[in-house]
XYZ file of C-alpha atoms in Angstrom:
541
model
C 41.955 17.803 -45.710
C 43.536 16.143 -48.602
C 42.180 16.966 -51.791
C 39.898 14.250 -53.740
C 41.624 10.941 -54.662
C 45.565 11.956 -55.282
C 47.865 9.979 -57.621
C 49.344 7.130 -55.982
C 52.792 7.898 -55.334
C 55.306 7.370 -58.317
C 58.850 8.757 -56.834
C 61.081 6.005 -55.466
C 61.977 7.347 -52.390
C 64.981 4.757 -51.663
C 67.650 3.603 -53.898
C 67.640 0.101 -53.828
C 67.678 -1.637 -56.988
C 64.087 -2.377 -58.405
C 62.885 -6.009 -57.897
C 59.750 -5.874 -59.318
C 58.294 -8.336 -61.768
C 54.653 -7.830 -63.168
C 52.595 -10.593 -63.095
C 54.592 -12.653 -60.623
C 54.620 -12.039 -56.473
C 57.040 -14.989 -56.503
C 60.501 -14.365 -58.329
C 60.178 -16.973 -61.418
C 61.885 -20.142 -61.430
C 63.269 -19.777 -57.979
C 64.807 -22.777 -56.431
C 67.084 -23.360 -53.134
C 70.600 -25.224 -52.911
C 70.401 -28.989 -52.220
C 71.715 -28.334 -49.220
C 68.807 -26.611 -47.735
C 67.503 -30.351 -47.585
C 68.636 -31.147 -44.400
C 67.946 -27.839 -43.055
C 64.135 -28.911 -43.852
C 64.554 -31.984 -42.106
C 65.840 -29.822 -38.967
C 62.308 -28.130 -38.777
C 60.211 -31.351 -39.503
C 62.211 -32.817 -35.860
C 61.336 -29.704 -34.324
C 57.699 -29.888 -35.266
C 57.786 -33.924 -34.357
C 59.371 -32.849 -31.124
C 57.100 -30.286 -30.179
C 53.730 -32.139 -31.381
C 55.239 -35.458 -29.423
C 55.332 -33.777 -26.672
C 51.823 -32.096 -26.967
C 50.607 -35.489 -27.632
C 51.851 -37.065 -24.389
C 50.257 -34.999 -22.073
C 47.422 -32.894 -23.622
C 46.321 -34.237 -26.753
C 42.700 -32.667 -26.910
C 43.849 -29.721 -25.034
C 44.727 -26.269 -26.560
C 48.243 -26.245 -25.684
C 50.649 -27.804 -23.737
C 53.604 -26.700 -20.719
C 56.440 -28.512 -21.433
C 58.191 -28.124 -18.400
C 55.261 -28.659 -15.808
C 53.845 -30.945 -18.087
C 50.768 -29.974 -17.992
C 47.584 -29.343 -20.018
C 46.051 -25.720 -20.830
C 43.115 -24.516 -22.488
C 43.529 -20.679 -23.354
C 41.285 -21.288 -26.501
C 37.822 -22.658 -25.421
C 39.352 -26.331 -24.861
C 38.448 -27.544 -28.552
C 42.200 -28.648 -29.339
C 43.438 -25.213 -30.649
C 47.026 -26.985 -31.644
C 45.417 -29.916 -33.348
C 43.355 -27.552 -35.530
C 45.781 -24.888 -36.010
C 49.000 -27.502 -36.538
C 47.200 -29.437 -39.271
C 48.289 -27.258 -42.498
C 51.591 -27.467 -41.537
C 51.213 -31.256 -40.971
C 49.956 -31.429 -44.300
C 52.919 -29.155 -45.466
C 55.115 -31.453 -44.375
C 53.911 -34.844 -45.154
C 53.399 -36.044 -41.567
C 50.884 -38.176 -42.865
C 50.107 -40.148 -39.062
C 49.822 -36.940 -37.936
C 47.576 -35.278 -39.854
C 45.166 -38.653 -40.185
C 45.560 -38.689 -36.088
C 43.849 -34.551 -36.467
C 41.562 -35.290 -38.900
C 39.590 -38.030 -36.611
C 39.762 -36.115 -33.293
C 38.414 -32.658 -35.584
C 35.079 -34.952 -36.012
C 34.010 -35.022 -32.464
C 35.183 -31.353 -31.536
C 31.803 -29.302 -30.449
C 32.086 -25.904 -31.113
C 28.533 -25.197 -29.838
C 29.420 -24.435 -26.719
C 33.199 -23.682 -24.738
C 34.474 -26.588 -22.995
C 35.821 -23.702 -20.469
C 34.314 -20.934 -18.500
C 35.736 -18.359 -20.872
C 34.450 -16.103 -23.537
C 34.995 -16.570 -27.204
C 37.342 -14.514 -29.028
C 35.894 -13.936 -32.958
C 39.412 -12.925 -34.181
C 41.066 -16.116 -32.527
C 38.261 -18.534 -33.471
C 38.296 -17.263 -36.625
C 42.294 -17.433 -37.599
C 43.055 -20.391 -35.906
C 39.942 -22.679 -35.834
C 38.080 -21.558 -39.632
C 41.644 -21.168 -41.078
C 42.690 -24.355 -39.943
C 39.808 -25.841 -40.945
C 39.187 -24.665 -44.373
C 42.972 -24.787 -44.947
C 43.060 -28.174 -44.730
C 40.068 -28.816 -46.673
C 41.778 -27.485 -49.586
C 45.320 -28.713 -48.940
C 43.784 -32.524 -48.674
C 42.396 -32.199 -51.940
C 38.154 -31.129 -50.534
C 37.762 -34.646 -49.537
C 36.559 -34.061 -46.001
C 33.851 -32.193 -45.840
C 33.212 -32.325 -42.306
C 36.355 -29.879 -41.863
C 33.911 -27.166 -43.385
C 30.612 -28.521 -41.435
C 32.587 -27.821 -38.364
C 33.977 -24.273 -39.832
C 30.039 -23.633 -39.991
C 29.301 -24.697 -36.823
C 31.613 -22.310 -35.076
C 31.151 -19.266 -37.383
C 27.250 -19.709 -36.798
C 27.417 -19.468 -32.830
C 30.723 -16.848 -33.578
C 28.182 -14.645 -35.347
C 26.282 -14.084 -32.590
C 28.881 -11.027 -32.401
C 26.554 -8.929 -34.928
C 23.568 -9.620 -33.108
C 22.729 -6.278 -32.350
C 22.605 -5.422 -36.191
C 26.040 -3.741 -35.674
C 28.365 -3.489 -38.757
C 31.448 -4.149 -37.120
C 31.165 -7.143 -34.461
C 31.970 -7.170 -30.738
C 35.273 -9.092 -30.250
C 34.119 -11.546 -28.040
C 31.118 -13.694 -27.288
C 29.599 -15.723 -24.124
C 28.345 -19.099 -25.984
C 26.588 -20.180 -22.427
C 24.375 -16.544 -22.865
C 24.344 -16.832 -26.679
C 25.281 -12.337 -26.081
C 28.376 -10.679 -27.226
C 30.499 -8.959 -24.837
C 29.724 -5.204 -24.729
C 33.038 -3.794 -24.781
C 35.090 -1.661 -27.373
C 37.510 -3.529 -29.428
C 39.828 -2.890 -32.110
C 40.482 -2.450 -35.951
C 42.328 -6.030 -36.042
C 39.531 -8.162 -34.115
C 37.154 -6.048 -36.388
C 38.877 -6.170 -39.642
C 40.672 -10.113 -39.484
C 37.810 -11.891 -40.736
C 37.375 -11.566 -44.702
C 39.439 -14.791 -45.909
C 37.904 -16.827 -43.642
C 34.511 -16.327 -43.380
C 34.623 -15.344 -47.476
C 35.797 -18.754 -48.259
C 33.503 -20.225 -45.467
C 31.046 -18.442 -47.797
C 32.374 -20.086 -51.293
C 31.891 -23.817 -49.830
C 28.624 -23.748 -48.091
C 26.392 -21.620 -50.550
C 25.994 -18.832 -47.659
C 26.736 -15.460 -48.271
C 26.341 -14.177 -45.125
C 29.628 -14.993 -43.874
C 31.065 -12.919 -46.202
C 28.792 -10.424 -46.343
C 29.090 -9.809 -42.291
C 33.288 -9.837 -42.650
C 33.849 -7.640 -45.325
C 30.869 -5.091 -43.956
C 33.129 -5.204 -40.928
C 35.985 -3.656 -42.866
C 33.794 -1.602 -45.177
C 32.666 0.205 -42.328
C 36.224 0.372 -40.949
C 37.402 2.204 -44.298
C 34.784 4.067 -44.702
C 35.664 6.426 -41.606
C 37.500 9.313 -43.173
C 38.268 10.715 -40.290
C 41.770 8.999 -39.490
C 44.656 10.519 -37.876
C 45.853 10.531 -41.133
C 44.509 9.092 -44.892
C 44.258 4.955 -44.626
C 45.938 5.185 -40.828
C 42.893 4.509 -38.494
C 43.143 4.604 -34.947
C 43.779 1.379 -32.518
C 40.402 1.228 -31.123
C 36.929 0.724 -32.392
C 33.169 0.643 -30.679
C 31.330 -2.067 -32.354
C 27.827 -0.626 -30.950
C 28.449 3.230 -33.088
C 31.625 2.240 -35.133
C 33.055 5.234 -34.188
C 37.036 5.295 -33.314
C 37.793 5.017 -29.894
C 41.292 7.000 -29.469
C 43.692 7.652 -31.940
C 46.742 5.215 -31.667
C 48.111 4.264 -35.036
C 49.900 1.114 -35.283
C 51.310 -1.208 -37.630
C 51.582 -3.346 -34.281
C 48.899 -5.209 -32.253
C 45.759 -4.722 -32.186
C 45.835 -2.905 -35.520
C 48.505 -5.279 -37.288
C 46.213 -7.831 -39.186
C 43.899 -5.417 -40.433
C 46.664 -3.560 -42.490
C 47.239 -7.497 -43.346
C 44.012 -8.576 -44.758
C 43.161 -5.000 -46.815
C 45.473 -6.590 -49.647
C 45.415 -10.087 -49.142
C 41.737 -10.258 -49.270
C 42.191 -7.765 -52.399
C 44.336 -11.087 -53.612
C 41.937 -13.488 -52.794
C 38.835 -12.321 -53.630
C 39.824 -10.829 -56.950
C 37.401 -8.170 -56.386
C 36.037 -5.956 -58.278
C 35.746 -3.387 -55.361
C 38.955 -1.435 -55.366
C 38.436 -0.021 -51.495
C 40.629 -2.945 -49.808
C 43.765 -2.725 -52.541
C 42.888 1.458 -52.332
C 42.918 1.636 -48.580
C 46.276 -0.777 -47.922
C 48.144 1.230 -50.461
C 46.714 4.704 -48.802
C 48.157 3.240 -45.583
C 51.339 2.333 -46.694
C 51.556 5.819 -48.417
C 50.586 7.748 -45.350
C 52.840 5.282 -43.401
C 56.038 6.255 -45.615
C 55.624 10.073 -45.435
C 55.140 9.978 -41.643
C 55.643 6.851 -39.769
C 58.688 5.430 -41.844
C 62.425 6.432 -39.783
C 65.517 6.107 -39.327
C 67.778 5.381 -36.836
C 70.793 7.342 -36.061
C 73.019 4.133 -34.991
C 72.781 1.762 -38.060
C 70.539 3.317 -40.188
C 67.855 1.219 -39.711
C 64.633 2.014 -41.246
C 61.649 1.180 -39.051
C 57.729 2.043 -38.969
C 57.279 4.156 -35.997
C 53.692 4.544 -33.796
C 51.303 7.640 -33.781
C 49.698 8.475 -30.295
C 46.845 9.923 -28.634
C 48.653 13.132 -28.332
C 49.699 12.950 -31.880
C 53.604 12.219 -31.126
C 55.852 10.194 -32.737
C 56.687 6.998 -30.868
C 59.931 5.381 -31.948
C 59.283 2.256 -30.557
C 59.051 -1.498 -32.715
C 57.561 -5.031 -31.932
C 58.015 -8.918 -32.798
C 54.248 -8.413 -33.391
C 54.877 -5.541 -36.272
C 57.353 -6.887 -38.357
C 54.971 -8.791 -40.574
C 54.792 -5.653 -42.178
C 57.760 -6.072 -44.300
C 56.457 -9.059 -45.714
C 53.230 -7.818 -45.893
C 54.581 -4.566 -47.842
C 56.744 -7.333 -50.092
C 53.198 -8.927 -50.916
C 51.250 -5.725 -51.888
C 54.305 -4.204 -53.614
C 53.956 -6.789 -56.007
C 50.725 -7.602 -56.511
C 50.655 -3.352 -57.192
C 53.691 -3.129 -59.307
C 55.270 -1.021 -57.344
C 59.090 -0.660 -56.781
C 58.796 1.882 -53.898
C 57.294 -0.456 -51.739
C 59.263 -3.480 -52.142
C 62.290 -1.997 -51.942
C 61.314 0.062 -49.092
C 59.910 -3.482 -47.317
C 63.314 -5.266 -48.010
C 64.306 -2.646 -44.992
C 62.211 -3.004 -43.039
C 62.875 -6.499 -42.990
C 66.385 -5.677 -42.402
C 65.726 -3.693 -39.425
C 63.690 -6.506 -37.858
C 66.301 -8.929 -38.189
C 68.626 -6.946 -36.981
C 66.735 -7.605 -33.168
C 67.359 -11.188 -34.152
C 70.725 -10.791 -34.659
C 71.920 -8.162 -32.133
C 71.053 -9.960 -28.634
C 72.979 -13.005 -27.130
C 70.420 -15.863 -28.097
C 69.824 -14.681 -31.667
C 65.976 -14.941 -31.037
C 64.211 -11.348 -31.549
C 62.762 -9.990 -28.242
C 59.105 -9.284 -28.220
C 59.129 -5.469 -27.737
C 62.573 -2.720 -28.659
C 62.884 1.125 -29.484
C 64.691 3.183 -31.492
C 66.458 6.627 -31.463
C 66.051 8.929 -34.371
C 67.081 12.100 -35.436
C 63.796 13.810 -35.864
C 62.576 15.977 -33.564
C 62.530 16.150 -29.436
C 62.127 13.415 -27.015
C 58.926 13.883 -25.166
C 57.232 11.879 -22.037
C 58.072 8.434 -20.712
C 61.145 7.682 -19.581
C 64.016 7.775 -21.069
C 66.590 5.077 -21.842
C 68.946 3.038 -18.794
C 72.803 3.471 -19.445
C 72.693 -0.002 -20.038
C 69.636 0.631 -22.908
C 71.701 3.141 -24.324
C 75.227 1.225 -24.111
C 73.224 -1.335 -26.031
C 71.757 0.915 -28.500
C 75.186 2.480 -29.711
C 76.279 -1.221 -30.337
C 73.460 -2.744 -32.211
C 70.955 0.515 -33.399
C 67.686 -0.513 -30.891
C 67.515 -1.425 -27.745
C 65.134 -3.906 -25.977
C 61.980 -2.416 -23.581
C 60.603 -6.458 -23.565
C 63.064 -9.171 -23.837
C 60.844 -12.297 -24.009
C 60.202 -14.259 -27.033
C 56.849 -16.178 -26.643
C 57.098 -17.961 -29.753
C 56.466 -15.446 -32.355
C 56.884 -15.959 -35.903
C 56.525 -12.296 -37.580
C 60.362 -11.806 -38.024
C 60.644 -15.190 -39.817
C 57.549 -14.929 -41.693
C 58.816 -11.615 -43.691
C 62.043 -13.529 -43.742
C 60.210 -16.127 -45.858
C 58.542 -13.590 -48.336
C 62.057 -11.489 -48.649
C 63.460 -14.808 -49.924
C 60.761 -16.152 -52.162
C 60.290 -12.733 -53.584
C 64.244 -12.105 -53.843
C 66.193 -15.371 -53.820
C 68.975 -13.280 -51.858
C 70.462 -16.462 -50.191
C 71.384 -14.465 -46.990
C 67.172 -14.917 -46.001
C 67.987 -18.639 -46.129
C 71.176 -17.953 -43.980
C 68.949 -15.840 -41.672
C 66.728 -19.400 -41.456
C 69.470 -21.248 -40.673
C 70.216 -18.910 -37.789
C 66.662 -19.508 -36.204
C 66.918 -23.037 -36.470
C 70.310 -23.374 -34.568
C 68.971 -20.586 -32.277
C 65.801 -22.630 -31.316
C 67.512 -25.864 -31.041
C 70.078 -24.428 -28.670
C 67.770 -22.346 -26.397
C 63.856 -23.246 -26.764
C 64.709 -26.666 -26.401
C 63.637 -29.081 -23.779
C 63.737 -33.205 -22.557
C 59.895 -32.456 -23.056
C 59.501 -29.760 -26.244
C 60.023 -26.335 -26.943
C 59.071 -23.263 -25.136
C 59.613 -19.581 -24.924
C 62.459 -17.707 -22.816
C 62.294 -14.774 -20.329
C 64.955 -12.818 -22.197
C 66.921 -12.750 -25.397
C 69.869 -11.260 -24.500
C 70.422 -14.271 -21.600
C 70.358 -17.517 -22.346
C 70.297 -18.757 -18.327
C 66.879 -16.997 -17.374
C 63.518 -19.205 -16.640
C 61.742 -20.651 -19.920
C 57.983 -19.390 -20.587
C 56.504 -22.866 -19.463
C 54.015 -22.978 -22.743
C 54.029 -24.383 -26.428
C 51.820 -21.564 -28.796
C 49.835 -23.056 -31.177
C 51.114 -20.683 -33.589
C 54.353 -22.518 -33.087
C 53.229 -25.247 -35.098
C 51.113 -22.852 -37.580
C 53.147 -19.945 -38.312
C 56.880 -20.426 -36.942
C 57.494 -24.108 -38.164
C 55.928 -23.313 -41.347
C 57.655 -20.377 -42.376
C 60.633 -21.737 -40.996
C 60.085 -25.603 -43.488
C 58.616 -23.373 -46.662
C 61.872 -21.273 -46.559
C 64.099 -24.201 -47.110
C 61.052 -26.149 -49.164
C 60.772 -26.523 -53.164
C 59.122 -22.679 -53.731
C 56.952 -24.152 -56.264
C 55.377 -26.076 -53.058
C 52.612 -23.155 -51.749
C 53.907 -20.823 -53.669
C 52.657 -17.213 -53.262
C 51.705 -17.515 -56.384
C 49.372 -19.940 -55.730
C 47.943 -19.237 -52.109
C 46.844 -16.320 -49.968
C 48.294 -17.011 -45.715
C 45.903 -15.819 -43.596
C 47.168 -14.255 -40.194
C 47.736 -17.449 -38.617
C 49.520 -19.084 -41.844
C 47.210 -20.734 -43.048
C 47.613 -21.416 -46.735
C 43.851 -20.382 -48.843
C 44.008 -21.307 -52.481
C 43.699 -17.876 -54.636
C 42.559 -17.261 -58.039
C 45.442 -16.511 -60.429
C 46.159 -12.469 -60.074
C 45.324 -9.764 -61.546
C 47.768 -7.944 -63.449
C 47.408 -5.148 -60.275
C 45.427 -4.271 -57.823
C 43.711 -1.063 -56.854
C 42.623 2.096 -58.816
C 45.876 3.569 -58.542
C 44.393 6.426 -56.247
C 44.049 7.624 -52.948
C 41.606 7.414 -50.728
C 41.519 11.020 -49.163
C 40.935 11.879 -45.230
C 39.541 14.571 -43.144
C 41.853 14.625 -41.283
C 42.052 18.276 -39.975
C 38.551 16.938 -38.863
C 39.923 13.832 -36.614
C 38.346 14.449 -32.974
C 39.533 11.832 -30.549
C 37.078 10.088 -28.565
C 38.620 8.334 -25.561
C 37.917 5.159 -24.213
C 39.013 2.093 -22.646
C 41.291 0.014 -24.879
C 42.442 -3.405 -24.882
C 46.111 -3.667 -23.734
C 47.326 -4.432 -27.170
C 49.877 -1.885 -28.230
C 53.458 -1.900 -26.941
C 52.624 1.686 -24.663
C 49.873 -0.133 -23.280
C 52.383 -2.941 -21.112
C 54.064 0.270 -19.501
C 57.251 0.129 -21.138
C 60.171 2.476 -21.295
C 59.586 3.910 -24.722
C 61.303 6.580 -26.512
C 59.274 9.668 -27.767
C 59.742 11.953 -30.253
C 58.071 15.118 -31.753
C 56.283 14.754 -34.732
């Protein structure tokens, strides 16, 4: 057990150069080249392109595949890319556009699923609310039926605490008007505060927030982790008990870590457990999930498993962290973790840069120097061959879209102004342009590392909400949403925030039982990169 609260860490444990600014998350008076103009303009054809296509063949639909040309509804049928495209169409002044959203938004129905599926509260709730609210505030409030329909769904979506449970079951039948009895996990459970807070601050009921952040509360109040701030993957909604003990900065855990500080930044609360338990996290993460490898010297955030061994093993998914770690390091002062981010977020570029396309793969591993292999199987020659050349090695070459890698890429620049994250942009851009593109819009490919293999016949909503954006932001005026001036939730949505507070947190620990930690299997969703039966590499802890 670790004693009561313990000092926050103070020792710098890398030697980068100290970035940190009090006061500012943003570096002050930051502005990009006027050549990063037409670079804009790049992403605004790409989004044009992509939406265009959309348009043609599923407008009203959730998504569209390019190739077949076809319609698909993996989100309820309610028009998930209309909803979730229209910050960025704000964003970037695609005025028709957004006008062209705003009137089909009035007649969605979120009483009821225009498919046979169940709901998902953590989708709903980043895509849908955050798009909604989102661009309440970006239009300046003046449609209010964005938030009557952000009501609408969060009422039938709360149906997920209807057993009087603290933490909600992840998904809900709306033709039953029951959750789904199931076990879930800590980011379904703990991705709801900006949302449903701000939901909250609009319509005069403080329920929504009250349900979200009791969600999380309940989360953090489990002192029984692994280790202090590192829950497990899994969660039962009915006991809210852990269910395994995976830790994760990747799926399934991933936005949880997220929202522990940004809600911190949004909220300007006055309860220190959110800002306490992201920077316990990120404490216990550098003493025992931060490595190395041993070609390149890349410094990654490993996984912890059920049999309490190291798993050197990365994801698309994960690499938020380094921007996430950029955020909280400055909103805490602290020069450990921002300098510590900045490589992480060299490490998940490098899977950008190190395969033929220049596109990160979804899944990759790593070899360090600490302690045995164990389990699994071990590398291919080929794995290997490609390992000693680049310092990781790929276990799941497709890219479906993701935008993690470019999102940290847009913090490490507006919190640095190192021109080689702008260069980094560029690289995207010419790398989607040359390989995602179609005669009918953009999709995912098969594999990275060859640029012949089938495309992933589907456009992601979060293509519009998260890559584009990132992607037009990086080369955009940084006073425009500056971070600064808004909190992104997990989907990039852009929530105005309260100016900050000269830190965040108590500057303490929040301790753990962890000599205590008894695991408590159970069926978990297939979230985590061991889950898709991957050839990982193990190591000792």
């Amino acid at each position: 057990m670790r004693g009561a609260y313990l000092k926050l860490f103070a020792i710098c444990l890398v030697s980068a150069p100290a970035v940190v600014q009090a006061g500012y998350v943003q570096l002050p008076g930051l502005e990009v080249p006027s050549s990063a103009a037409a670079d804009r303009d790049s992403v605004v054809r790409i989004f044009s392109q992509s939406y265009n296509a959309y348009r043609s063949v599923a407008f009203g639909h959730d998504e569209v595949a390019p190739v077949s040309q076809k319609p698909l509804d993996p989100r309820n049928g309610w028009g998930a890319t209309i909803v979730d495209a229209m910050s960025t169409m704000y964003i970037m002044n695609l005025t028709d556009f957004f006008e062209e959203a705003l009137n089909f938004t009035q007649t969605i129905d979120f009483t009821e699923s225009k498919t046979s599926d169940t709901v998902s509260i953590f989708e709903s709730t980043i895509r849908y609310l955050g798009g909604l609210i989102s661009a309440y505030e970006l239009s300046g409030k003046q449609y209010p039926f964005l938030i009557d329909k952000a009501k609408q769904l969060a009422d039938r979506l709360s149906l997920g605490w209807s057993g009087g449970n603290a933490i909600p079951f992840g998904f809900v039948d709306f033709s039953t008007n029951q959750p789904i009895i199931q076990t879930s996990n800590i980011a379904e459970a703990g991705t709801l505060t900006l949302e449903w807070s701000r939901l909250s601050e609009y319509t005069g009921n403080d329920t929504y927030r009250k349900l979200a952040e009791g969600s999380v509360l309940k989360i953090a109040s489990n002192v029984t982790y692994p280790y202090p701030g590192l829950p497990g993957q899994g969660i039962d909604p009915a006991t809210g008990n852990p269910v395994g003990g995976y830790v994760t900065w990747g799926g399934g855990s991933d936005s949880y870590f997220e929202y522990l500080i940004k809600y911190a930044q949004l909220s300007n609360t006055n309860n220190n457990v959110f800002a306490d338990s992201w920077l316990t996290a990120v404490d216990s993460s550098i003493k025992t999930l931060v490595k190395t490898s041993t070609i390149g010297n890349h410094v990654y955030l490993a996984d912890f498993d059920d049999q309490r061994r190291i798993r050197h093993v990365g994801s698309h998914l994960a690499c938020f962290y380094a921007g996430n770690w950029l955020l909280g390091g400055k909103l805490t002062n602290n020069d450990t973790i921002v300098n510590l981010a900045l490589q992480l977020n060299d490490a998940c570029w490098n899977t950008y840069a190190g395969d033929a396309t220049k596109i990160g793969p979804e899944v990759f591993a790593y070899i360090s120097s600490d302690g045995n292999f164990t389990g699994g199987s071990n590398p291919s020659g080929d794995q290997l061959a490609f390992y000693q050349e680049h310092g990781y090695y790929i276990t799941d070459a497709v890219y479906i879209q993701r935008p993690e890698v470019l999102e940290s890429n847009f913090y490490a620049w507006r919190v640095t102004g190192d021109p080689v994250y702008l260069q980094r942009a560029q690289s995207a851009v010419a790398s989607f342009q040359t390989f995602l593109s179609t005669p009918t819009g953009f999709t995912g490919i098969d594999d990275v590392n060859n640029p012949r293999v089938e495309r992933i016949d589907d456009t992601e909503s979060f293509w519009f909400a998260e890559v584009l954006k990132y992607l037009y932001l990086t080369f955009d005026d940084p006073s425009h949403i500056s971070l600064d001036d808004y909190v992104f939730n997990t989907e990039a949505h852009p929530l105005l925030a309260p100016k900050a507070e000269s830190t965040y947190g108590s500057g303490q620990l929040i301790p753990s039982t962890t000599n205590k930690f008894v695991l408590r299997p159970g069926p978990l969703p297939a979230v985590s990169p061991l889950s898709l039966g991957l050839n990982l590499n193990l190591g000792l802890l």
